[in-house]
Amino acid sequence: KQTIIENIRARALFLLLLTPPVIEHCIEKIGWLRREIKLALYNKNIITPIFLEDFELEISLAKNIFQVI
């Protein structure tokens, strides 16, 4: 966990790998994905989403998730 935090802080780019099951970790209020995204935003990292495995995200769900982040 600490290694991930240190690496996010040390990099300019944050690759956000999105797969169908990963979205569940963003919906959780204290999910690891949400913490990592918040840290990347705080550090002003460039966030680049990469969509894998037929990932689909409804616009309404995306808005709800990123409002909470």
mmCIF file as gemmi writes it, N, C-alpha and C atoms, coordinates in Angstrom:
data_model
loop_
_atom_site.group_PDB
_atom_site.id
_atom_site.type_symbol
_atom_site.label_atom_id
_atom_site.label_alt_id
_atom_site.label_comp_id
_atom_site.label_asym_id
_atom_site.label_entity_id
_atom_site.label_seq_id
_atom_site.pdbx_PDB_ins_code
_atom_site.Cartn_x
_atom_site.Cartn_y
_atom_site.Cartn_z
_atom_site.occupancy
_atom_site.B_iso_or_equiv
_atom_site.pdbx_formal_charge
_atom_site.auth_seq_id
_atom_site.auth_asym_id
_atom_site.pdbx_PDB_model_num
ATOM 1 N N . LYS Axp A 1 ? 0.827 -1.192 0 1 0 ? 1 A 1
ATOM 2 C CA . LYS Axp A 1 ? 0 0 0 1 0 ? 1 A 1
ATOM 3 C C . LYS Axp A 1 ? 0.875 1.26 0 1 0 ? 1 A 1
ATOM 4 N N . GLN Axp A 2 ? 1.855 1.303 0.865 1 0 ? 2 A 1
ATOM 5 C CA . GLN Axp A 2 ? 2.732 2.475 0.946 1 0 ? 2 A 1
ATOM 6 C C . GLN Axp A 2 ? 3.525 2.65 -0.339 1 0 ? 2 A 1
ATOM 7 N N . THR Axp A 3 ? 3.941 1.55 -0.952 1 0 ? 3 A 1
ATOM 8 C CA . THR Axp A 3 ? 4.685 1.607 -2.206 1 0 ? 3 A 1
ATOM 9 C C . THR Axp A 3 ? 3.845 2.238 -3.302 1 0 ? 3 A 1
ATOM 10 N N . ILE Axp A 4 ? 2.572 1.886 -3.348 1 0 ? 4 A 1
ATOM 11 C CA . ILE Axp A 4 ? 1.667 2.457 -4.355 1 0 ? 4 A 1
ATOM 12 C C . ILE Axp A 4 ? 1.541 3.96 -4.137 1 0 ? 4 A 1
ATOM 13 N N . ILE Axp A 5 ? 1.355 4.371 -2.909 1 0 ? 5 A 1
ATOM 14 C CA . ILE Axp A 5 ? 1.228 5.795 -2.588 1 0 ? 5 A 1
ATOM 15 C C . ILE Axp A 5 ? 2.49 6.549 -3 1 0 ? 5 A 1
ATOM 16 N N . GLU Axp A 6 ? 3.645 5.999 -2.666 1 0 ? 6 A 1
ATOM 17 C CA . GLU Axp A 6 ? 4.911 6.644 -3.02 1 0 ? 6 A 1
ATOM 18 C C . GLU Axp A 6 ? 5.076 6.754 -4.531 1 0 ? 6 A 1
ATOM 19 N N . ASN Axp A 7 ? 4.666 5.712 -5.253 1 0 ? 7 A 1
ATOM 20 C CA . ASN Axp A 7 ? 4.792 5.739 -6.711 1 0 ? 7 A 1
ATOM 21 C C . ASN Axp A 7 ? 3.843 6.736 -7.356 1 0 ? 7 A 1
ATOM 22 N N . ILE Axp A 8 ? 2.649 6.866 -6.833 1 0 ? 8 A 1
ATOM 23 C CA . ILE Axp A 8 ? 1.71 7.862 -7.363 1 0 ? 8 A 1
ATOM 24 C C . ILE Axp A 8 ? 2.287 9.255 -7.166 1 0 ? 8 A 1
ATOM 25 N N . ARG Axp A 9 ? 2.84 9.5 -5.997 1 0 ? 9 A 1
ATOM 26 C CA . ARG Axp A 9 ? 3.43 10.812 -5.701 1 0 ? 9 A 1
ATOM 27 C C . ARG Axp A 9 ? 4.653 11.107 -6.56 1 0 ? 9 A 1
ATOM 28 N N . ALA Axp A 10 ? 5.401 10.076 -6.916 1 0 ? 10 A 1
ATOM 29 C CA . ALA Axp A 10 ? 6.66 10.268 -7.642 1 0 ? 10 A 1
ATOM 30 C C . ALA Axp A 10 ? 6.485 10.388 -9.15 1 0 ? 10 A 1
ATOM 31 N N . ARG Axp A 11 ? 5.288 10.134 -9.65 1 0 ? 11 A 1
ATOM 32 C CA . ARG Axp A 11 ? 5.069 10.12 -11.095 1 0 ? 11 A 1
ATOM 33 C C . ARG Axp A 11 ? 4.217 11.3 -11.529 1 0 ? 11 A 1
ATOM 34 N N . ALA Axp A 12 ? 4.383 11.7 -12.78 1 0 ? 12 A 1
ATOM 35 C CA . ALA Axp A 12 ? 3.557 12.765 -13.352 1 0 ? 12 A 1
ATOM 36 C C . ALA Axp A 12 ? 2.294 12.186 -13.99 1 0 ? 12 A 1
ATOM 37 N N . LEU Axp A 13 ? 2.345 10.91 -14.351 1 0 ? 13 A 1
ATOM 38 C CA . LEU Axp A 13 ? 1.248 10.262 -15.071 1 0 ? 13 A 1
ATOM 39 C C . LEU Axp A 13 ? 0.637 9.161 -14.21 1 0 ? 13 A 1
ATOM 40 N N . PHE Axp A 14 ? -0.688 9.101 -14.175 1 0 ? 14 A 1
ATOM 41 C CA . PHE Axp A 14 ? -1.41 8.063 -13.443 1 0 ? 14 A 1
ATOM 42 C C . PHE Axp A 14 ? -2.25 7.301 -14.455 1 0 ? 14 A 1
ATOM 43 N N . LEU Axp A 15 ? -1.905 6.034 -14.692 1 0 ? 15 A 1
ATOM 44 C CA . LEU Axp A 15 ? -2.682 5.199 -15.611 1 0 ? 15 A 1
ATOM 45 C C . LEU Axp A 15 ? -3.811 4.534 -14.834 1 0 ? 15 A 1
ATOM 46 N N . LEU Axp A 16 ? -5.018 4.795 -15.254 1 0 ? 16 A 1
ATOM 47 C CA . LEU Axp A 16 ? -6.206 4.253 -14.599 1 0 ? 16 A 1
ATOM 48 C C . LEU Axp A 16 ? -6.715 3.095 -15.451 1 0 ? 16 A 1
ATOM 49 N N . LEU Axp A 17 ? -6.385 1.861 -15.039 1 0 ? 17 A 1
ATOM 50 C CA . LEU Axp A 17 ? -6.788 0.677 -15.785 1 0 ? 17 A 1
ATOM 51 C C . LEU Axp A 17 ? -8.202 0.296 -15.389 1 0 ? 17 A 1
ATOM 52 N N . LEU Axp A 18 ? -9.11 0.338 -16.349 1 0 ? 18 A 1
ATOM 53 C CA . LEU Axp A 18 ? -10.521 0.094 -16.069 1 0 ? 18 A 1
ATOM 54 C C . LEU Axp A 18 ? -10.967 -1.225 -16.692 1 0 ? 18 A 1
ATOM 55 N N . THR Axp A 19 ? -11.419 -2.13 -15.833 1 0 ? 19 A 1
ATOM 56 C CA . THR Axp A 19 ? -11.986 -3.404 -16.253 1 0 ? 19 A 1
ATOM 57 C C . THR Axp A 19 ? -13.38 -3.484 -15.656 1 0 ? 19 A 1
ATOM 58 N N . PRO Axp A 20 ? -14.243 -4.358 -16.149 1 0 ? 20 A 1
ATOM 59 C CA . PRO Axp A 20 ? -15.606 -4.417 -15.606 1 0 ? 20 A 1
ATOM 60 C C . PRO Axp A 20 ? -15.689 -4.531 -14.079 1 0 ? 20 A 1
ATOM 61 N N . PRO Axp A 21 ? -14.917 -5.397 -13.422 1 0 ? 21 A 1
ATOM 62 C CA . PRO Axp A 21 ? -15.078 -5.482 -11.961 1 0 ? 21 A 1
ATOM 63 C C . PRO Axp A 21 ? -14.459 -4.33 -11.173 1 0 ? 21 A 1
ATOM 64 N N . VAL Axp A 22 ? -13.577 -3.545 -11.776 1 0 ? 22 A 1
ATOM 65 C CA . VAL Axp A 22 ? -12.877 -2.504 -11.023 1 0 ? 22 A 1
ATOM 66 C C . VAL Axp A 22 ? -13.808 -1.368 -10.608 1 0 ? 22 A 1
ATOM 67 N N . ILE Axp A 23 ? -14.873 -1.158 -11.34 1 0 ? 23 A 1
ATOM 68 C CA . ILE Axp A 23 ? -15.788 -0.054 -11.026 1 0 ? 23 A 1
ATOM 69 C C . ILE Axp A 23 ? -16.423 -0.221 -9.649 1 0 ? 23 A 1
ATOM 70 N N . GLU Axp A 24 ? -16.581 -1.464 -9.204 1 0 ? 24 A 1
ATOM 71 C CA . GLU Axp A 24 ? -17.136 -1.719 -7.874 1 0 ? 24 A 1
ATOM 72 C C . GLU Axp A 24 ? -16.253 -1.109 -6.79 1 0 ? 24 A 1
ATOM 73 N N . HIS Axp A 25 ? -14.956 -1.073 -7.012 1 0 ? 25 A 1
ATOM 74 C CA . HIS Axp A 25 ? -14.036 -0.506 -6.021 1 0 ? 25 A 1
ATOM 75 C C . HIS Axp A 25 ? -14.109 1.015 -5.99 1 0 ? 25 A 1
ATOM 76 N N . CYS Axp A 26 ? -14.65 1.608 -7.015 1 0 ? 26 A 1
ATOM 77 C CA . CYS Axp A 26 ? -14.791 3.056 -7.041 1 0 ? 26 A 1
ATOM 78 C C . CYS Axp A 26 ? -16.112 3.479 -6.392 1 0 ? 26 A 1
ATOM 79 N N . ILE Axp A 27 ? -17.088 2.596 -6.434 1 0 ? 27 A 1
ATOM 80 C CA . ILE Axp A 27 ? -18.391 2.894 -5.834 1 0 ? 27 A 1
ATOM 81 C C . ILE Axp A 27 ? -18.286 2.89 -4.309 1 0 ? 27 A 1
ATOM 82 N N . GLU Axp A 28 ? -17.431 2.012 -3.77 1 0 ? 28 A 1
ATOM 83 C CA . GLU Axp A 28 ? -17.252 1.926 -2.328 1 0 ? 28 A 1
ATOM 84 C C . GLU Axp A 28 ? -16.692 3.251 -1.804 1 0 ? 28 A 1
ATOM 85 N N . LYS Axp A 29 ? -17.219 3.723 -0.674 1 0 ? 29 A 1
ATOM 86 C CA . LYS Axp A 29 ? -16.768 5.007 -0.131 1 0 ? 29 A 1
ATOM 87 C C . LYS Axp A 29 ? -15.295 5.002 0.258 1 0 ? 29 A 1
ATOM 88 N N . ILE Axp A 30 ? -14.789 3.862 0.7 1 0 ? 30 A 1
ATOM 89 C CA . ILE Axp A 30 ? -13.389 3.813 1.124 1 0 ? 30 A 1
ATOM 90 C C . ILE Axp A 30 ? -12.583 2.849 0.251 1 0 ? 30 A 1
ATOM 91 N N . GLY Axp A 31 ? -13.018 2.64 -0.96 1 0 ? 31 A 1
ATOM 92 C CA . GLY Axp A 31 ? -12.347 1.707 -1.854 1 0 ? 31 A 1
ATOM 93 C C . GLY Axp A 31 ? -10.95 2.159 -2.234 1 0 ? 31 A 1
ATOM 94 N N . TRP Axp A 32 ? -10.082 1.198 -2.509 1 0 ? 32 A 1
ATOM 95 C CA . TRP Axp A 32 ? -8.689 1.494 -2.852 1 0 ? 32 A 1
ATOM 96 C C . TRP Axp A 32 ? -8.584 2.314 -4.121 1 0 ? 32 A 1
ATOM 97 N N . LEU Axp A 33 ? -9.454 2.053 -5.093 1 0 ? 33 A 1
ATOM 98 C CA . LEU Axp A 33 ? -9.379 2.794 -6.35 1 0 ? 33 A 1
ATOM 99 C C . LEU Axp A 33 ? -9.701 4.268 -6.129 1 0 ? 33 A 1
ATOM 100 N N . ARG Axp A 34 ? -10.706 4.516 -5.338 1 0 ? 34 A 1
ATOM 101 C CA . ARG Axp A 34 ? -11.075 5.903 -5.028 1 0 ? 34 A 1
ATOM 102 C C . ARG Axp A 34 ? -9.933 6.63 -4.331 1 0 ? 34 A 1
ATOM 103 N N . ARG Axp A 35 ? -9.273 5.961 -3.384 1 0 ? 35 A 1
ATOM 104 C CA . ARG Axp A 35 ? -8.138 6.581 -2.679 1 0 ? 35 A 1
ATOM 105 C C . ARG Axp A 35 ? -7.008 6.921 -3.648 1 0 ? 35 A 1
ATOM 106 N N . GLU Axp A 36 ? -6.735 5.998 -4.573 1 0 ? 36 A 1
ATOM 107 C CA . GLU Axp A 36 ? -5.652 6.238 -5.527 1 0 ? 36 A 1
ATOM 108 C C . GLU Axp A 36 ? -5.994 7.387 -6.484 1 0 ? 36 A 1
ATOM 109 N N . ILE Axp A 37 ? -7.236 7.46 -6.934 1 0 ? 37 A 1
ATOM 110 C CA . ILE Axp A 37 ? -7.648 8.553 -7.824 1 0 ? 37 A 1
ATOM 111 C C . ILE Axp A 37 ? -7.571 9.889 -7.087 1 0 ? 37 A 1
ATOM 112 N N . LYS Axp A 38 ? -8.038 9.916 -5.844 1 0 ? 38 A 1
ATOM 113 C CA . LYS Axp A 38 ? -7.97 11.153 -5.062 1 0 ? 38 A 1
ATOM 114 C C . LYS Axp A 38 ? -6.534 11.614 -4.886 1 0 ? 38 A 1
ATOM 115 N N . LEU Axp A 39 ? -5.64 10.676 -4.609 1 0 ? 39 A 1
ATOM 116 C CA . LEU Axp A 39 ? -4.238 11.032 -4.433 1 0 ? 39 A 1
ATOM 117 C C . LEU Axp A 39 ? -3.65 11.579 -5.735 1 0 ? 39 A 1
ATOM 118 N N . ALA Axp A 40 ? -3.986 10.944 -6.847 1 0 ? 40 A 1
ATOM 119 C CA . ALA Axp A 40 ? -3.498 11.42 -8.144 1 0 ? 40 A 1
ATOM 120 C C . ALA Axp A 40 ? -4.034 12.818 -8.446 1 0 ? 40 A 1
ATOM 121 N N . LEU Axp A 41 ? -5.292 13.065 -8.135 1 0 ? 41 A 1
ATOM 122 C CA . LEU Axp A 41 ? -5.862 14.399 -8.339 1 0 ? 41 A 1
ATOM 123 C C . LEU Axp A 41 ? -5.17 15.425 -7.441 1 0 ? 41 A 1
ATOM 124 N N . TYR Axp A 42 ? -4.965 15.067 -6.193 1 0 ? 42 A 1
ATOM 125 C CA . TYR Axp A 42 ? -4.313 15.962 -5.237 1 0 ? 42 A 1
ATOM 126 C C . TYR Axp A 42 ? -2.899 16.329 -5.703 1 0 ? 42 A 1
ATOM 127 N N . ASN Axp A 43 ? -2.201 15.334 -6.256 1 0 ? 43 A 1
ATOM 128 C CA . ASN Axp A 43 ? -0.827 15.549 -6.723 1 0 ? 43 A 1
ATOM 129 C C . ASN Axp A 43 ? -0.76 16.139 -8.123 1 0 ? 43 A 1
ATOM 130 N N . LYS Axp A 44 ? -1.916 16.401 -8.701 1 0 ? 44 A 1
ATOM 131 C CA . LYS Axp A 44 ? -2.007 16.985 -10.042 1 0 ? 44 A 1
ATOM 132 C C . LYS Axp A 44 ? -1.349 16.106 -11.106 1 0 ? 44 A 1
ATOM 133 N N . ASN Axp A 45 ? -1.479 14.785 -10.912 1 0 ? 45 A 1
ATOM 134 C CA . ASN Axp A 45 ? -0.993 13.849 -11.92 1 0 ? 45 A 1
ATOM 135 C C . ASN Axp A 45 ? -1.873 13.948 -13.161 1 0 ? 45 A 1
ATOM 136 N N . ILE Axp A 46 ? -1.304 13.643 -14.308 1 0 ? 46 A 1
ATOM 137 C CA . ILE Axp A 46 ? -2.099 13.501 -15.527 1 0 ? 46 A 1
ATOM 138 C C . ILE Axp A 46 ? -2.74 12.118 -15.439 1 0 ? 46 A 1
ATOM 139 N N . ILE Axp A 47 ? -4.06 12.065 -15.434 1 0 ? 47 A 1
ATOM 140 C CA . ILE Axp A 47 ? -4.769 10.787 -15.308 1 0 ? 47 A 1
ATOM 141 C C . ILE Axp A 47 ? -5.2 10.327 -16.691 1 0 ? 47 A 1
ATOM 142 N N . THR Axp A 48 ? -4.732 9.146 -17.067 1 0 ? 48 A 1
ATOM 143 C CA . THR Axp A 48 ? -5.048 8.579 -18.376 1 0 ? 48 A 1
ATOM 144 C C . THR Axp A 48 ? -5.818 7.282 -18.179 1 0 ? 48 A 1
ATOM 145 N N . PRO Axp A 49 ? -7.107 7.268 -18.524 1 0 ? 49 A 1
ATOM 146 C CA . PRO Axp A 49 ? -7.871 6.016 -18.384 1 0 ? 49 A 1
ATOM 147 C C . PRO Axp A 49 ? -7.57 5.061 -19.534 1 0 ? 49 A 1
ATOM 148 N N . ILE Axp A 50 ? -7.429 3.798 -19.205 1 0 ? 50 A 1
ATOM 149 C CA . ILE Axp A 50 ? -7.236 2.75 -20.196 1 0 ? 50 A 1
ATOM 150 C C . ILE Axp A 50 ? -8.351 1.74 -19.991 1 0 ? 50 A 1
ATOM 151 N N . PHE Axp A 51 ? -9.173 1.558 -21.019 1 0 ? 51 A 1
ATOM 152 C CA . PHE Axp A 51 ? -10.336 0.683 -20.937 1 0 ? 51 A 1
ATOM 153 C C . PHE Axp A 51 ? -9.965 -0.71 -21.446 1 0 ? 51 A 1
ATOM 154 N N . LEU Axp A 52 ? -10.145 -1.717 -20.604 1 0 ? 52 A 1
ATOM 155 C CA . LEU Axp A 52 ? -9.796 -3.093 -20.931 1 0 ? 52 A 1
ATOM 156 C C . LEU Axp A 52 ? -11.022 -4.005 -20.853 1 0 ? 52 A 1
ATOM 157 N N . GLU Axp A 53 ? -10.923 -5.142 -21.496 1 0 ? 53 A 1
ATOM 158 C CA . GLU Axp A 53 ? -11.909 -6.216 -21.372 1 0 ? 53 A 1
ATOM 159 C C . GLU Axp A 53 ? -13.346 -5.752 -21.566 1 0 ? 53 A 1
ATOM 160 N N . ASP Axp A 54 ? -13.624 -5.103 -22.657 1 0 ? 54 A 1
ATOM 161 C CA . ASP Axp A 54 ? -14.987 -4.662 -22.962 1 0 ? 54 A 1
ATOM 162 C C . ASP Axp A 54 ? -15.598 -3.826 -21.852 1 0 ? 54 A 1
ATOM 163 N N . PHE Axp A 55 ? -14.818 -2.961 -21.267 1 0 ? 55 A 1
ATOM 164 C CA . PHE Axp A 55 ? -15.306 -2.104 -20.184 1 0 ? 55 A 1
ATOM 165 C C . PHE Axp A 55 ? -16.333 -1.124 -20.726 1 0 ? 55 A 1
ATOM 166 N N . GLU Axp A 56 ? -17.454 -1.021 -20.026 1 0 ? 56 A 1
ATOM 167 C CA . GLU Axp A 56 ? -18.492 -0.059 -20.375 1 0 ? 56 A 1
ATOM 168 C C . GLU Axp A 56 ? -18.929 0.65 -19.103 1 0 ? 56 A 1
ATOM 169 N N . LEU Axp A 57 ? -19.126 1.931 -19.209 1 0 ? 57 A 1
ATOM 170 C CA . LEU Axp A 57 ? -19.547 2.723 -18.058 1 0 ? 57 A 1
ATOM 171 C C . LEU Axp A 57 ? -20.65 3.663 -18.512 1 0 ? 57 A 1
ATOM 172 N N . GLU Axp A 58 ? -21.807 3.513 -17.892 1 0 ? 58 A 1
ATOM 173 C CA . GLU Axp A 58 ? -22.922 4.398 -18.228 1 0 ? 58 A 1
ATOM 174 C C . GLU Axp A 58 ? -22.591 5.811 -17.76 1 0 ? 58 A 1
ATOM 175 N N . ILE Axp A 59 ? -22.997 6.789 -18.527 1 0 ? 59 A 1
ATOM 176 C CA . ILE Axp A 59 ? -22.704 8.191 -18.208 1 0 ? 59 A 1
ATOM 177 C C . ILE Axp A 59 ? -23.253 8.575 -16.835 1 0 ? 59 A 1
ATOM 178 N N . SER Axp A 60 ? -24.464 8.139 -16.513 1 0 ? 60 A 1
ATOM 179 C CA . SER Axp A 60 ? -25.057 8.504 -15.223 1 0 ? 60 A 1
ATOM 180 C C . SER Axp A 60 ? -24.257 7.923 -14.067 1 0 ? 60 A 1
ATOM 181 N N . LEU Axp A 61 ? -23.768 6.689 -14.214 1 0 ? 61 A 1
ATOM 182 C CA . LEU Axp A 61 ? -22.959 6.079 -13.17 1 0 ? 61 A 1
ATOM 183 C C . LEU Axp A 61 ? -21.626 6.803 -13.049 1 0 ? 61 A 1
ATOM 184 N N . ALA Axp A 62 ? -21.031 7.162 -14.158 1 0 ? 62 A 1
ATOM 185 C CA . ALA Axp A 62 ? -19.754 7.886 -14.145 1 0 ? 62 A 1
ATOM 186 C C . ALA Axp A 62 ? -19.9 9.216 -13.411 1 0 ? 62 A 1
ATOM 187 N N . LYS Axp A 63 ? -20.968 9.936 -13.671 1 0 ? 63 A 1
ATOM 188 C CA . LYS Axp A 63 ? -21.183 11.209 -12.997 1 0 ? 63 A 1
ATOM 189 C C . LYS Axp A 63 ? -21.303 11.01 -11.502 1 0 ? 63 A 1
ATOM 190 N N . ASN Axp A 64 ? -22.063 9.99 -11.077 1 0 ? 64 A 1
ATOM 191 C CA . ASN Axp A 64 ? -22.239 9.721 -9.65 1 0 ? 64 A 1
ATOM 192 C C . ASN Axp A 64 ? -20.914 9.364 -8.982 1 0 ? 64 A 1
ATOM 193 N N . ILE Axp A 65 ? -20.138 8.554 -9.627 1 0 ? 65 A 1
ATOM 194 C CA . ILE Axp A 65 ? -18.867 8.127 -9.06 1 0 ? 65 A 1
ATOM 195 C C . ILE Axp A 65 ? -17.915 9.308 -8.909 1 0 ? 65 A 1
ATOM 196 N N . PHE Axp A 66 ? -17.752 10.083 -9.962 1 0 ? 66 A 1
ATOM 197 C CA . PHE Axp A 66 ? -16.758 11.149 -9.928 1 0 ? 66 A 1
ATOM 198 C C . PHE Axp A 66 ? -17.223 12.378 -9.159 1 0 ? 66 A 1
ATOM 199 N N . GLN Axp A 67 ? -18.504 12.493 -8.876 1 0 ? 67 A 1
ATOM 200 C CA . GLN Axp A 67 ? -18.963 13.551 -7.966 1 0 ? 67 A 1
ATOM 201 C C . GLN Axp A 67 ? -18.525 13.24 -6.542 1 0 ? 67 A 1
ATOM 202 N N . VAL Axp A 68 ? -18.547 11.966 -6.206 1 0 ? 68 A 1
ATOM 203 C CA . VAL Axp A 68 ? -18.186 11.544 -4.846 1 0 ? 68 A 1
ATOM 204 C C . VAL Axp A 68 ? -16.694 11.604 -4.636 1 0 ? 68 A 1
ATOM 205 N N . ILE Axp A 69 ? -15.907 11.351 -5.677 1 0 ? 69 A 1
ATOM 206 C CA . ILE Axp A 69 ? -14.452 11.39 -5.55 1 0 ? 69 A 1
ATOM 207 C C . ILE Axp A 69 ? -14.052 12.813 -5.245 1 0 ? 69 A 1
